[in-house]
Amino acid sequence: MVVIRLSRGGSKHRPFFNIVVADKRVRRDGRFIERLGFYNPIAKEGEEGLRIAQDRLTHWRSVGAQASPTVERLLKQAAGKAPAAAAAA
């Protein structure tokens, strides 16, 4: 099964996650098929905390990839913030 999940990077006490498409059997930070974006949980004000290629996300979901619960939560948060940002502009 193919899954969309987080792969940890960064250094000790400074996490940084890549959002990747990988086989479920491969370890968390191991080999992946494609990198879709990133998530920076400690992004300061004015820094980009989440970026994801929506077209590639749509493609992988259309061919049956399942998102992890954490990635689902991040996508919902990003979707909630996007209309508010567009309305303010």
Coordinates of N, CA, C and O in Angstrom, one line a residue:
M1 N 0.8 -1.2 0.0 CA 0.0 0.0 0.0 C 0.9 1.2 0.0 O 1.9 1.3 0.7
V2 N 0.5 2.2 -0.7 CA 1.2 3.5 -0.8 C 0.5 4.5 0.2 O -0.7 4.6 0.3
V3 N 1.4 5.2 0.9 CA 0.9 6.1 2.0 C 1.6 7.5 1.8 O 2.7 7.6 1.4
I4 N 0.8 8.5 2.2 CA 1.4 9.9 2.2 C 1.6 10.2 3.7 O 0.7 10.2 4.5
R5 N 2.9 10.4 4.0 CA 3.2 10.6 5.5 C 4.4 11.6 5.6 O 4.9 12.1 4.7
L6 N 4.7 11.8 6.9 CA 5.8 12.7 7.2 C 7.1 11.9 7.4 O 7.1 10.8 7.9
S7 N 8.2 12.5 6.9 CA 9.5 12.0 7.1 C 10.3 13.0 7.8 O 10.5 14.1 7.4
R8 N 10.9 12.6 9.0 CA 11.5 13.6 9.9 C 12.9 14.0 9.4 O 13.7 13.1 9.0
G9 N 13.2 15.2 9.5 CA 14.6 15.7 9.2 C 14.9 16.7 10.2 O 14.4 16.7 11.3
G10 N 15.8 17.6 10.0 CA 16.2 18.6 10.9 C 17.2 18.1 11.9 O 17.7 17.0 11.8
S11 N 17.5 18.8 13.0 CA 18.4 18.4 14.0 C 17.7 18.1 15.3 O 16.5 18.3 15.4
K12 N 18.5 17.8 16.3 CA 17.9 17.5 17.6 C 17.2 18.8 18.1 O 17.8 19.9 18.1
H13 N 16.0 18.6 18.6 CA 15.2 19.7 19.2 C 14.7 20.8 18.1 O 14.2 21.8 18.5
R14 N 15.0 20.5 16.8 CA 14.6 21.4 15.8 C 14.0 20.6 14.6 O 14.6 20.4 13.6
P15 N 12.8 20.0 14.8 CA 12.2 19.1 13.8 C 11.8 19.8 12.6 O 11.5 21.0 12.5
F16 N 11.9 19.1 11.5 CA 11.5 19.6 10.1 C 11.0 18.3 9.4 O 11.7 17.3 9.5
F17 N 9.9 18.4 8.8 CA 9.3 17.2 8.2 C 9.1 17.4 6.7 O 8.5 18.4 6.3
N18 N 9.4 16.4 5.9 CA 9.1 16.4 4.5 C 7.8 15.5 4.4 O 7.6 14.5 5.1
I19 N 6.9 16.0 3.5 CA 5.7 15.2 3.3 C 6.0 14.4 2.0 O 6.3 14.9 1.0
V20 N 6.0 13.1 2.2 CA 6.4 12.2 1.1 C 5.4 11.1 0.8 O 4.5 10.8 1.6
V21 N 5.5 10.5 -0.4 CA 4.7 9.4 -0.8 C 5.7 8.2 -0.7 O 6.7 8.2 -1.3
A22 N 5.3 7.2 0.1 CA 6.2 6.0 0.3 C 5.4 4.7 0.4 O 4.1 4.8 0.7
D23 N 6.1 3.6 0.3 CA 5.4 2.3 0.5 C 5.3 2.2 2.0 O 6.2 2.6 2.8
K24 N 4.2 1.7 2.5 CA 3.9 1.5 3.9 C 4.9 0.7 4.6 O 5.2 0.9 5.8
R25 N 5.6 -0.3 3.9 CA 6.5 -1.2 4.5 C 7.9 -0.6 4.8 O 8.7 -1.1 5.6
V26 N 8.2 0.5 4.2 CA 9.5 1.2 4.3 C 9.5 2.0 5.6 O 8.5 2.6 6.0
R27 N 10.6 2.0 6.3 CA 10.7 2.8 7.5 C 10.5 4.3 7.3 O 10.6 4.8 6.2
R28 N 10.2 5.0 8.4 CA 9.7 6.4 8.4 C 10.6 7.3 7.6 O 10.2 8.1 6.7
D29 N 11.9 7.2 7.8 CA 12.8 8.2 7.2 C 13.6 7.5 6.0 O 14.6 8.0 5.6
G30 N 13.1 6.4 5.6 CA 13.8 5.6 4.5 C 13.4 6.1 3.1 O 13.0 7.2 2.9
R31 N 13.5 5.1 2.2 CA 13.2 5.4 0.8 C 11.8 5.9 0.6 O 10.9 5.4 1.2
F32 N 11.6 6.8 -0.3 CA 10.3 7.3 -0.7 C 10.2 7.4 -2.2 O 11.1 7.4 -2.9
I33 N 8.9 7.5 -2.6 CA 8.6 7.6 -4.1 C 8.7 9.0 -4.6 O 9.4 9.3 -5.6
E34 N 8.1 10.0 -3.8 CA 8.1 11.4 -4.3 C 7.9 12.3 -3.0 O 7.2 11.9 -2.1
R35 N 8.5 13.4 -3.1 CA 8.4 14.4 -2.0 C 7.3 15.4 -2.5 O 7.5 16.0 -3.6
L36 N 6.3 15.6 -1.7 CA 5.2 16.5 -2.0 C 5.3 17.9 -1.4 O 4.7 18.8 -1.9
G37 N 6.0 18.0 -0.3 CA 6.1 19.3 0.3 C 6.8 19.2 1.7 O 7.6 18.2 1.9
F38 N 6.6 20.2 2.5 CA 7.2 20.1 3.8 C 6.3 20.7 4.9 O 5.3 21.4 4.6
Y39 N 6.7 20.4 6.2 CA 6.0 20.9 7.3 C 7.0 21.3 8.3 O 7.9 20.5 8.7
N40 N 7.0 22.6 8.8 CA 7.9 23.1 9.8 C 7.1 23.5 11.0 O 6.5 24.6 11.0
P41 N 7.1 22.6 12.0 CA 6.2 22.9 13.2 C 6.7 24.1 14.1 O 6.0 24.6 14.9
I42 N 8.0 24.5 13.9 CA 8.5 25.6 14.7 C 8.7 26.8 13.9 O 9.6 27.7 14.2
A43 N 8.0 27.0 12.8 CA 8.1 28.2 11.9 C 7.7 29.4 12.7 O 6.7 29.4 13.4
K44 N 8.5 30.4 12.6 CA 8.2 31.7 13.3 C 7.2 32.5 12.5 O 6.9 32.2 11.3
E45 N 6.7 33.6 13.0 CA 5.7 34.4 12.3 C 6.4 35.0 11.0 O 7.5 35.4 11.1
G46 N 5.7 34.9 9.9 CA 6.2 35.3 8.7 C 7.0 34.3 7.9 O 7.3 34.4 6.7
E47 N 7.3 33.1 8.5 CA 7.9 32.0 7.8 C 6.9 31.0 7.3 O 5.8 30.9 7.9
E48 N 7.2 30.4 6.3 CA 6.2 29.4 5.7 C 6.3 28.1 6.6 O 7.3 27.5 6.7
G49 N 5.2 27.7 7.1 CA 5.1 26.5 8.0 C 4.7 25.2 7.2 O 5.1 24.1 7.7
L50 N 4.0 25.4 6.1 CA 3.5 24.2 5.4 C 3.4 24.5 3.9 O 2.9 25.6 3.5
R51 N 4.0 23.7 3.1 CA 3.9 23.8 1.7 C 3.6 22.4 1.1 O 4.3 21.4 1.5
I52 N 2.6 22.3 0.2 CA 2.3 21.0 -0.4 C 1.9 21.2 -1.8 O 1.2 22.2 -2.1
A53 N 2.4 20.4 -2.7 CA 2.0 20.5 -4.1 C 0.6 19.8 -4.3 O 0.5 18.6 -4.3
Q54 N -0.4 20.7 -4.4 CA -1.8 20.2 -4.5 C -2.1 19.3 -5.7 O -2.8 18.3 -5.6
D55 N -1.4 19.6 -6.8 CA -1.7 18.8 -8.0 C -1.1 17.4 -7.8 O -1.8 16.4 -8.2
R56 N 0.0 17.2 -7.2 CA 0.6 15.9 -7.0 C -0.2 15.2 -5.9 O -0.3 14.0 -6.0
L57 N -0.6 15.9 -4.9 CA -1.4 15.3 -3.8 C -2.7 14.7 -4.5 O -3.1 13.6 -4.2
T58 N -3.4 15.5 -5.3 CA -4.6 15.0 -6.0 C -4.3 13.8 -6.8 O -5.1 12.8 -6.8
H59 N -3.1 13.8 -7.5 CA -2.8 12.6 -8.4 C -2.6 11.4 -7.5 O -3.2 10.3 -7.8
W60 N -1.8 11.5 -6.4 CA -1.6 10.3 -5.6 C -2.8 9.8 -5.0 O -3.0 8.6 -4.8
R61 N -3.7 10.7 -4.5 CA -5.0 10.2 -3.9 C -5.8 9.5 -5.0 O -6.5 8.6 -4.7
S62 N -5.8 10.0 -6.2 CA -6.6 9.4 -7.3 C -6.2 8.0 -7.6 O -7.0 7.2 -8.1
V63 N -4.9 7.7 -7.4 CA -4.4 6.3 -7.7 C -4.4 5.4 -6.4 O -3.9 4.3 -6.5
G64 N -5.0 5.9 -5.3 CA -5.2 5.1 -4.2 C -4.3 5.3 -3.0 O -4.4 4.5 -2.0
A65 N -3.5 6.3 -3.0 CA -2.6 6.5 -1.8 C -3.4 7.0 -0.6 O -4.3 7.9 -0.8
Q66 N -3.2 6.5 0.6 CA -3.9 6.9 1.8 C -3.0 7.9 2.6 O -1.8 7.6 2.7
A67 N -3.5 9.0 3.1 CA -2.8 9.9 3.9 C -2.8 9.5 5.3 O -3.8 8.9 5.8
S68 N -1.7 9.7 6.0 CA -1.6 9.3 7.5 C -2.5 10.3 8.2 O -2.9 11.4 7.7
P69 N -2.9 9.9 9.4 CA -3.8 10.8 10.2 C -3.2 12.2 10.4 O -3.9 13.2 10.4
T70 N -1.9 12.3 10.7 CA -1.2 13.6 10.9 C -1.3 14.4 9.6 O -1.5 15.6 9.7
V71 N -1.0 13.8 8.5 CA -1.0 14.6 7.2 C -2.5 15.0 6.9 O -2.7 16.2 6.5
E72 N -3.5 14.2 7.2 CA -4.9 14.6 7.1 C -5.2 15.9 7.9 O -5.8 16.8 7.5
R73 N -4.7 15.8 9.2 CA -4.9 17.0 10.1 C -4.3 18.2 9.5 O -4.9 19.3 9.5
L74 N -3.0 18.1 9.0 CA -2.3 19.3 8.4 C -3.0 19.8 7.2 O -3.1 21.0 7.0
L75 N -3.5 18.9 6.4 CA -4.3 19.4 5.2 C -5.5 20.1 5.5 O -5.9 21.1 4.9
K76 N -6.2 19.6 6.5 CA -7.5 20.3 7.0 C -7.1 21.7 7.6 O -7.9 22.6 7.3
Q77 N -6.1 21.8 8.3 CA -5.7 23.1 8.9 C -5.3 24.0 7.8 O -5.7 25.2 7.8
A78 N -4.6 23.6 6.8 CA -4.2 24.4 5.6 C -5.4 24.9 4.8 O -5.5 26.0 4.4
A79 N -6.3 24.0 4.6 CA -7.6 24.3 3.9 C -8.4 25.4 4.7 O -9.0 26.2 4.1
G80 N -8.4 25.3 6.0 CA -9.1 26.2 6.8 C -8.5 27.6 6.8 O -9.2 28.6 6.8
K81 N -7.2 27.7 6.7 CA -6.5 29.0 6.7 C -6.5 29.6 5.3 O -6.5 30.8 5.2
A82 N -6.5 28.8 4.2 CA -6.4 29.3 2.9 C -7.6 30.3 2.5 O -7.3 31.4 2.0
P83 N -8.9 29.9 2.8 CA -10.0 30.9 2.4 C -9.9 32.2 3.2 O -10.2 33.2 2.7
A84 N -9.5 32.1 4.5 CA -9.4 33.3 5.3 C -8.3 34.2 4.8 O -8.4 35.4 4.8
A85 N -7.2 33.6 4.3 CA -6.1 34.5 3.8 C -6.6 35.1 2.5 O -6.2 36.2 2.2
A86 N -7.3 34.4 1.6 CA -7.8 34.9 0.4 C -8.8 36.0 0.6 O -8.9 37.0 -0.1
A87 N -9.7 35.9 1.6 CA -10.7 36.9 1.9 C -10.0 38.2 2.4 O -10.6 39.2 2.2
A88 N -8.9 38.0 3.1 CA -8.3 39.2 3.7 C -7.5 40.0 2.6 O -7.3 41.2 2.7
A89 N -7.2 39.4 1.5 CA -6.4 40.0 0.4 C -7.3 40.9 -0.4 O -8.4 41.1 -0.4

